[in-house]
PDB file of C-alpha atoms and ligand atoms in Angstrom:
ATOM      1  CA  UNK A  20      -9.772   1.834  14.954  1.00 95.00           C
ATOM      2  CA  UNK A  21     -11.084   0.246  12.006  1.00 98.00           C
ATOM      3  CA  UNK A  22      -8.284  -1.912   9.906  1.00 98.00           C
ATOM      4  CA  UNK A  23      -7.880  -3.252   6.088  1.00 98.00           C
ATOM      5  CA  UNK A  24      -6.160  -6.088   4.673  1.00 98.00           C
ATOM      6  CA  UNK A  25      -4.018  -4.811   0.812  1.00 98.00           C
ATOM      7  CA  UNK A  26      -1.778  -7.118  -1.064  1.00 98.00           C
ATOM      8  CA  UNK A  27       0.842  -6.207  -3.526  1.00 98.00           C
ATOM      9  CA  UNK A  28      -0.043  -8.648  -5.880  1.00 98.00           C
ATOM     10  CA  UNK A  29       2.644 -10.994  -7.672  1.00 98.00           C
ATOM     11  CA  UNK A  30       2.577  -8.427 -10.423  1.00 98.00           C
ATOM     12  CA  UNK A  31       3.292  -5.581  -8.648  1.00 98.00           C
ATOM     13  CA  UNK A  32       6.267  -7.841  -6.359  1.00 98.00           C
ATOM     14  CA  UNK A  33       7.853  -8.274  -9.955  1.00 98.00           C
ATOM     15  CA  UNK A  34       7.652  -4.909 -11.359  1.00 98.00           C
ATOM     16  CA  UNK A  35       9.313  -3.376  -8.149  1.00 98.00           C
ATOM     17  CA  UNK A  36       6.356  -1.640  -7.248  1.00 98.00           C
ATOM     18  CA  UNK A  37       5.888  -2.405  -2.898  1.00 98.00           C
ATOM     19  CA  UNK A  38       7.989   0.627  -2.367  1.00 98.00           C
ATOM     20  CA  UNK A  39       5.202   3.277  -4.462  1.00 98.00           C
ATOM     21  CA  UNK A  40       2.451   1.597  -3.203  1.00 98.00           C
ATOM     22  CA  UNK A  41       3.450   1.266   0.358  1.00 98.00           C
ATOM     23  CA  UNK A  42       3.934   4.759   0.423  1.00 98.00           C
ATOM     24  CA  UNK A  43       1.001   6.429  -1.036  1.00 98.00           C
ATOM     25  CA  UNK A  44      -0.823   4.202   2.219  1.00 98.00           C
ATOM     26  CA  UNK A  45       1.968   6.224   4.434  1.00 98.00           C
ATOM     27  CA  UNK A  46       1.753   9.579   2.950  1.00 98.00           C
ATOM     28  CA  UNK A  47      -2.698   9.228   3.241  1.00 98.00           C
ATOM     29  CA  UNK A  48      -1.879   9.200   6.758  1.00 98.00           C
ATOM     30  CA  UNK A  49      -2.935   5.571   7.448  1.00 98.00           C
ATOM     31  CA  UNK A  50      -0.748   3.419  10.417  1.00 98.00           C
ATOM     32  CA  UNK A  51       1.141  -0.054   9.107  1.00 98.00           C
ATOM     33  CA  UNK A  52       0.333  -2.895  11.536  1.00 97.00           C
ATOM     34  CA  UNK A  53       1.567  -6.096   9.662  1.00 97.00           C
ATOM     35  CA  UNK A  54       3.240  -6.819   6.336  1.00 98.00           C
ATOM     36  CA  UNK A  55       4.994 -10.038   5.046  1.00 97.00           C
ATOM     37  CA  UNK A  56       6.183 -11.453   1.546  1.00 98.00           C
ATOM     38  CA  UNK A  57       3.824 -14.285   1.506  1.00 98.00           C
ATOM     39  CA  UNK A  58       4.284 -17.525  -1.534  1.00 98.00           C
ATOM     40  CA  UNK A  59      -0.240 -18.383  -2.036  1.00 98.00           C
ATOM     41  CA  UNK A  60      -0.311 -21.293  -2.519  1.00 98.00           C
ATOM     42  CA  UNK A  61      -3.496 -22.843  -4.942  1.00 98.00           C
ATOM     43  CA  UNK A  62      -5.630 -24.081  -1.584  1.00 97.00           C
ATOM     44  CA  UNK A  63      -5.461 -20.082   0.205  1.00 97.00           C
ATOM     45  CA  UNK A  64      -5.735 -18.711  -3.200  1.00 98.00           C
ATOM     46  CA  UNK A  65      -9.145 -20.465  -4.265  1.00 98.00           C
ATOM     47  CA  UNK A  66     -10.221 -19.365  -0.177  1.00 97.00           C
ATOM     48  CA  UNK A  67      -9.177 -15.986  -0.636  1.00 97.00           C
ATOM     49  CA  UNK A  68     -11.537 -15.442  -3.936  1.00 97.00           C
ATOM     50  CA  UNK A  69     -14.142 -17.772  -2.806  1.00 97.00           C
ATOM     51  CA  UNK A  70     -16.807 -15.267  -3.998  1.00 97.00           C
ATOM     52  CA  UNK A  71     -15.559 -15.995  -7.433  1.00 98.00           C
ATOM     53  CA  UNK A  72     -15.264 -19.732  -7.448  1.00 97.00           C
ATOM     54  CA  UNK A  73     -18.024 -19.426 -10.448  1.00 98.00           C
ATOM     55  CA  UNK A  74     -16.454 -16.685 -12.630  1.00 98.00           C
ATOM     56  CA  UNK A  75     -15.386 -17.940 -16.011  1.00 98.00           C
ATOM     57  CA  UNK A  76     -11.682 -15.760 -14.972  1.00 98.00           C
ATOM     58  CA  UNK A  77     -11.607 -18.236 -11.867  1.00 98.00           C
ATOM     59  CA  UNK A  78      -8.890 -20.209 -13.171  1.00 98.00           C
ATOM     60  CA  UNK A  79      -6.687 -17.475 -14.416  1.00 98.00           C
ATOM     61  CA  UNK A  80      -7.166 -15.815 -11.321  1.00 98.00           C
ATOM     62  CA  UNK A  81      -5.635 -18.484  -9.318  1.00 98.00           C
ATOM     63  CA  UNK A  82      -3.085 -18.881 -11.261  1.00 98.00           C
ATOM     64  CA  UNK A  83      -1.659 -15.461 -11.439  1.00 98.00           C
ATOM     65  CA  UNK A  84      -1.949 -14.643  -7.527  1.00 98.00           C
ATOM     66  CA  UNK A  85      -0.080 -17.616  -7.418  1.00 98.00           C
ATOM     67  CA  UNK A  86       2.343 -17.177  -9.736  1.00 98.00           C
ATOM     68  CA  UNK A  87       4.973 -15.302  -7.464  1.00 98.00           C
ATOM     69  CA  UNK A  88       5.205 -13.471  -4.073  1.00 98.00           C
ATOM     70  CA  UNK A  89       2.558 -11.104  -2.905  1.00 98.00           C
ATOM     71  CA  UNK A  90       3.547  -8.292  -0.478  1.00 98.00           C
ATOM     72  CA  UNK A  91       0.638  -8.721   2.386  1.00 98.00           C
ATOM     73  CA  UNK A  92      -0.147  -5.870   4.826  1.00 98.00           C
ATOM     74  CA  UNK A  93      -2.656  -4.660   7.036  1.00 98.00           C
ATOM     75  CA  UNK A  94      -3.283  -0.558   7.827  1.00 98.00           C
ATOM     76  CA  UNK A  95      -4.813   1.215  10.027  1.00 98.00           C
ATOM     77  CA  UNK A  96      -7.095   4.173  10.012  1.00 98.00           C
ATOM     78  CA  UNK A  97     -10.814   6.306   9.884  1.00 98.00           C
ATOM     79  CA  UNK A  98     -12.478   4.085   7.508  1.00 98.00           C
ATOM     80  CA  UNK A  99      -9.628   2.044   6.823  1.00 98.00           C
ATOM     81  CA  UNK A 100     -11.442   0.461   4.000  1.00 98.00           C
ATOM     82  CA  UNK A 101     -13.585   2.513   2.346  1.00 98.00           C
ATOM     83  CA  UNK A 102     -10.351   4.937   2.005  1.00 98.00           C
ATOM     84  CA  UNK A 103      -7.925   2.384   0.776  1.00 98.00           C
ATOM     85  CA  UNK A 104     -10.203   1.357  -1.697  1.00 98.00           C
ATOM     86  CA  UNK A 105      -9.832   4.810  -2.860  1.00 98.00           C
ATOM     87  CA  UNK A 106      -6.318   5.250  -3.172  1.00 98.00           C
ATOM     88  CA  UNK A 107      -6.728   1.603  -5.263  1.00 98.00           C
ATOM     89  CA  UNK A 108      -8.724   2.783  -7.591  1.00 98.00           C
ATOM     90  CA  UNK A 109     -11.583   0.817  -9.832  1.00 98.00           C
ATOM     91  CA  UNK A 110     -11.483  -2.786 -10.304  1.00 98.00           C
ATOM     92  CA  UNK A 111     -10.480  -2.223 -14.243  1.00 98.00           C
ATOM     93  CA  UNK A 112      -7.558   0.113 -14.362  1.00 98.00           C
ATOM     94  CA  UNK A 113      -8.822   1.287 -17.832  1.00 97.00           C
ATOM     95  CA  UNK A 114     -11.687   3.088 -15.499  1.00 98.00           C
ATOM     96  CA  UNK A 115      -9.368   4.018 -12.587  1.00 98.00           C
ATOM     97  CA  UNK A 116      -9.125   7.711 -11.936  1.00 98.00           C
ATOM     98  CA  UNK A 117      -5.692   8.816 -12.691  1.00 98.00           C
ATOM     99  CA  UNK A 118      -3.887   9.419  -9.106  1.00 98.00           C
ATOM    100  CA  UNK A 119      -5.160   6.241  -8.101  1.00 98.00           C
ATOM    101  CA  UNK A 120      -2.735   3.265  -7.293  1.00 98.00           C
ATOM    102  CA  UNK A 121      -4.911   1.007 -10.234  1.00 98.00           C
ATOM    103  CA  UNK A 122      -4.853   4.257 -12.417  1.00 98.00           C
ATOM    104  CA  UNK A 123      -1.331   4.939 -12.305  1.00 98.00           C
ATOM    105  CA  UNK A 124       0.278   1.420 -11.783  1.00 98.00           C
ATOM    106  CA  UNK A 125      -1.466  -1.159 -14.371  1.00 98.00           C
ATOM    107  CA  UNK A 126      -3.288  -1.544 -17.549  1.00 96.00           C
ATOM    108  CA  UNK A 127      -5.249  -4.993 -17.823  1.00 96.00           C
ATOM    109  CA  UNK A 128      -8.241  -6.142 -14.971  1.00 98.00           C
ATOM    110  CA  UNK A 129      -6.363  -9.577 -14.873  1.00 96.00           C
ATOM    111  CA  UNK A 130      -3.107  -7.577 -13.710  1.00 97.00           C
ATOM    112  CA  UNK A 131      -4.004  -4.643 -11.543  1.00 98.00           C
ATOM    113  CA  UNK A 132      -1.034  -4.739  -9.146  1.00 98.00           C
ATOM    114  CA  UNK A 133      -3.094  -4.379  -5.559  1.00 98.00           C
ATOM    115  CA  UNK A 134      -5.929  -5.908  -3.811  1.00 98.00           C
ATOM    116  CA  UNK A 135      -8.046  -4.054  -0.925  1.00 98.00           C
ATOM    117  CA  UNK A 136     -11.158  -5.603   1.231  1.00 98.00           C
ATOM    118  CA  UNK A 137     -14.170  -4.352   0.060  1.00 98.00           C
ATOM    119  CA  UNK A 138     -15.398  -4.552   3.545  1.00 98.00           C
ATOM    120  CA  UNK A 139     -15.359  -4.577   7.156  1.00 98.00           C
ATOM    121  CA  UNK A 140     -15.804  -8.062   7.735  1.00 98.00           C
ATOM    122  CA  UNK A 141     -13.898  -8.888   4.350  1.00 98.00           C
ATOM    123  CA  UNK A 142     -11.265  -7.054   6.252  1.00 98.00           C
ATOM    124  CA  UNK A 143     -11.546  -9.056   9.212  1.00 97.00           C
ATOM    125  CA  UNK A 144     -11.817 -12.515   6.975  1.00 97.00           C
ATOM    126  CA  UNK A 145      -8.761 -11.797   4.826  1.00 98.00           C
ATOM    127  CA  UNK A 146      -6.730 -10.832   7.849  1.00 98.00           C
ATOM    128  CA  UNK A 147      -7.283 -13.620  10.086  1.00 97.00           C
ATOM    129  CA  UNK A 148      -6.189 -15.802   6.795  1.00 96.00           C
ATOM    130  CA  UNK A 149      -3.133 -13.976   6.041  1.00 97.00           C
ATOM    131  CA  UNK A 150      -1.819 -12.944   9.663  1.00 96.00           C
ATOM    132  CA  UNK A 151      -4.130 -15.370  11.844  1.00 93.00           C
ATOM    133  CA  UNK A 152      -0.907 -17.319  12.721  1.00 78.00           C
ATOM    134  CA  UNK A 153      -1.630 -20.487  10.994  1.00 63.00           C
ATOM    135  CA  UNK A 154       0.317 -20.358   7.418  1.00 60.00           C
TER     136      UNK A 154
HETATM  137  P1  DAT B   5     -11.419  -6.019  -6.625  1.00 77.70           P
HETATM  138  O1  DAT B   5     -10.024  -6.617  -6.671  1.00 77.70           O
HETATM  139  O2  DAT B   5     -11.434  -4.605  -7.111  1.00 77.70           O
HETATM  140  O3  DAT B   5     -12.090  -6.204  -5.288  1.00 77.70           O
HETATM  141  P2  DAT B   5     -13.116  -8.150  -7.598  1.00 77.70           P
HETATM  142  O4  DAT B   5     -13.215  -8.629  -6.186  1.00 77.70           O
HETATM  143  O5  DAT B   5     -14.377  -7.977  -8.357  1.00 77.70           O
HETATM  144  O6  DAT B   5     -12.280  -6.809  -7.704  1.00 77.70           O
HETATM  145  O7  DAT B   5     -12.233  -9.188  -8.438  1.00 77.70           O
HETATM  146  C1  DAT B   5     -11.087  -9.765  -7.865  1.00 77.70           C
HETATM  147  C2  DAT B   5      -9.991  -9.787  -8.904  1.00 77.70           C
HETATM  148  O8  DAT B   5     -10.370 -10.627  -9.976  1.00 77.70           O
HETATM  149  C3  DAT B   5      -9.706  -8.434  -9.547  1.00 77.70           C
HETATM  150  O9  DAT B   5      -8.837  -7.648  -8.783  1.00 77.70           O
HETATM  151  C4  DAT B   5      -9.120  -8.831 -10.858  1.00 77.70           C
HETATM  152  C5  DAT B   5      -9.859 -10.110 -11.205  1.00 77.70           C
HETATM  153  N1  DAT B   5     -10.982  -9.828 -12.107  1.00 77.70           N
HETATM  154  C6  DAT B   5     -12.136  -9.182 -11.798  1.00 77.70           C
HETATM  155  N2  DAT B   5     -12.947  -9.085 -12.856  1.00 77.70           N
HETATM  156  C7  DAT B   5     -12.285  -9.709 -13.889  1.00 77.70           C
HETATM  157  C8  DAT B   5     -12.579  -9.965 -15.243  1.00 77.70           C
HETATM  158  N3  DAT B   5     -13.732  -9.568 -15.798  1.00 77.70           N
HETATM  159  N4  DAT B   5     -11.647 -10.620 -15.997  1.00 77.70           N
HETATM  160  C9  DAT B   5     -10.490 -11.027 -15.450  1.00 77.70           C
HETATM  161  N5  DAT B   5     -10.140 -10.833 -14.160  1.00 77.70           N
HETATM  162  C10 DAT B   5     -11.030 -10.173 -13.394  1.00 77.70           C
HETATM  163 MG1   MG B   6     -12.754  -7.902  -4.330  1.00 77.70          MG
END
């Protein structure tokens, strides 16, 4: 069964949000296999957004997921990803659909309370960095 890899971001930690967001995964129908509070430090930040090493928000972007505990998990389900992706929402939470997580939750693109893989092997990436057993 395919799995995904969704972080309450330091944001969303802070605002009291794990709770709501946890359960919108639980009431979609999808199965919890792993969550922990987890402290990113700089080094697994700048590895988890690798892909934007080059991006001019780089910097900011580091420093934010770093700037408090994220809420890690990994769920289970029927196209784990594609579907949590929906119940985020769009990157931008200006253009997230109302009923999304993104839509309902946050305001700003630099704050946007939740990250999803945006693919199998993403998936498969992010969870063998956060859960792989050697943080
Ligand atoms: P997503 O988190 O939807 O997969 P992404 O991978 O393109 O989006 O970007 C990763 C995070 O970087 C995103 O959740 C918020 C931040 N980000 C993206 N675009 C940004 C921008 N134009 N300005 C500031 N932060 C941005
Ligand atoms: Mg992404």
């Amino acid at each position: 069964m395919e799995r995904t890899f969704v972080m309450v971001k330091p944001d969303g930690v802070k605002r009291g949000l794990i709770g709501s967001i946890v359960a919108r995964f639980e009431h979609k129908g999808f199965k919890l296999i792993q969550a922990r509070l987890i402290e990113i430090d700089t080094p697994l930040a700048e590895r988890h957004y690798s892909e934007h090493a080059e991006k001019p928000f780089f910097g900011e972007l580091v420093e934010f997921i770093t700037s408090g505990p994220s809420f890690a998990m990994v769920w289970e389900g029927p196209g784990a990803v594609k579907n949590a992706r929906a119940l985020i929402g769009r990157t931008n939470p200006s253009d997230a659909d109302a009923g999304t997580i993104r839509g309902d939750f946050a305001l700003s693109v630099e704050s946007n309370i939740v990250h999803g893989s945006d693919s199998v092997e993403s998936a498969e990436r992010e969870i063998q960095m956060f859960f792989g057993g050697q943080l």
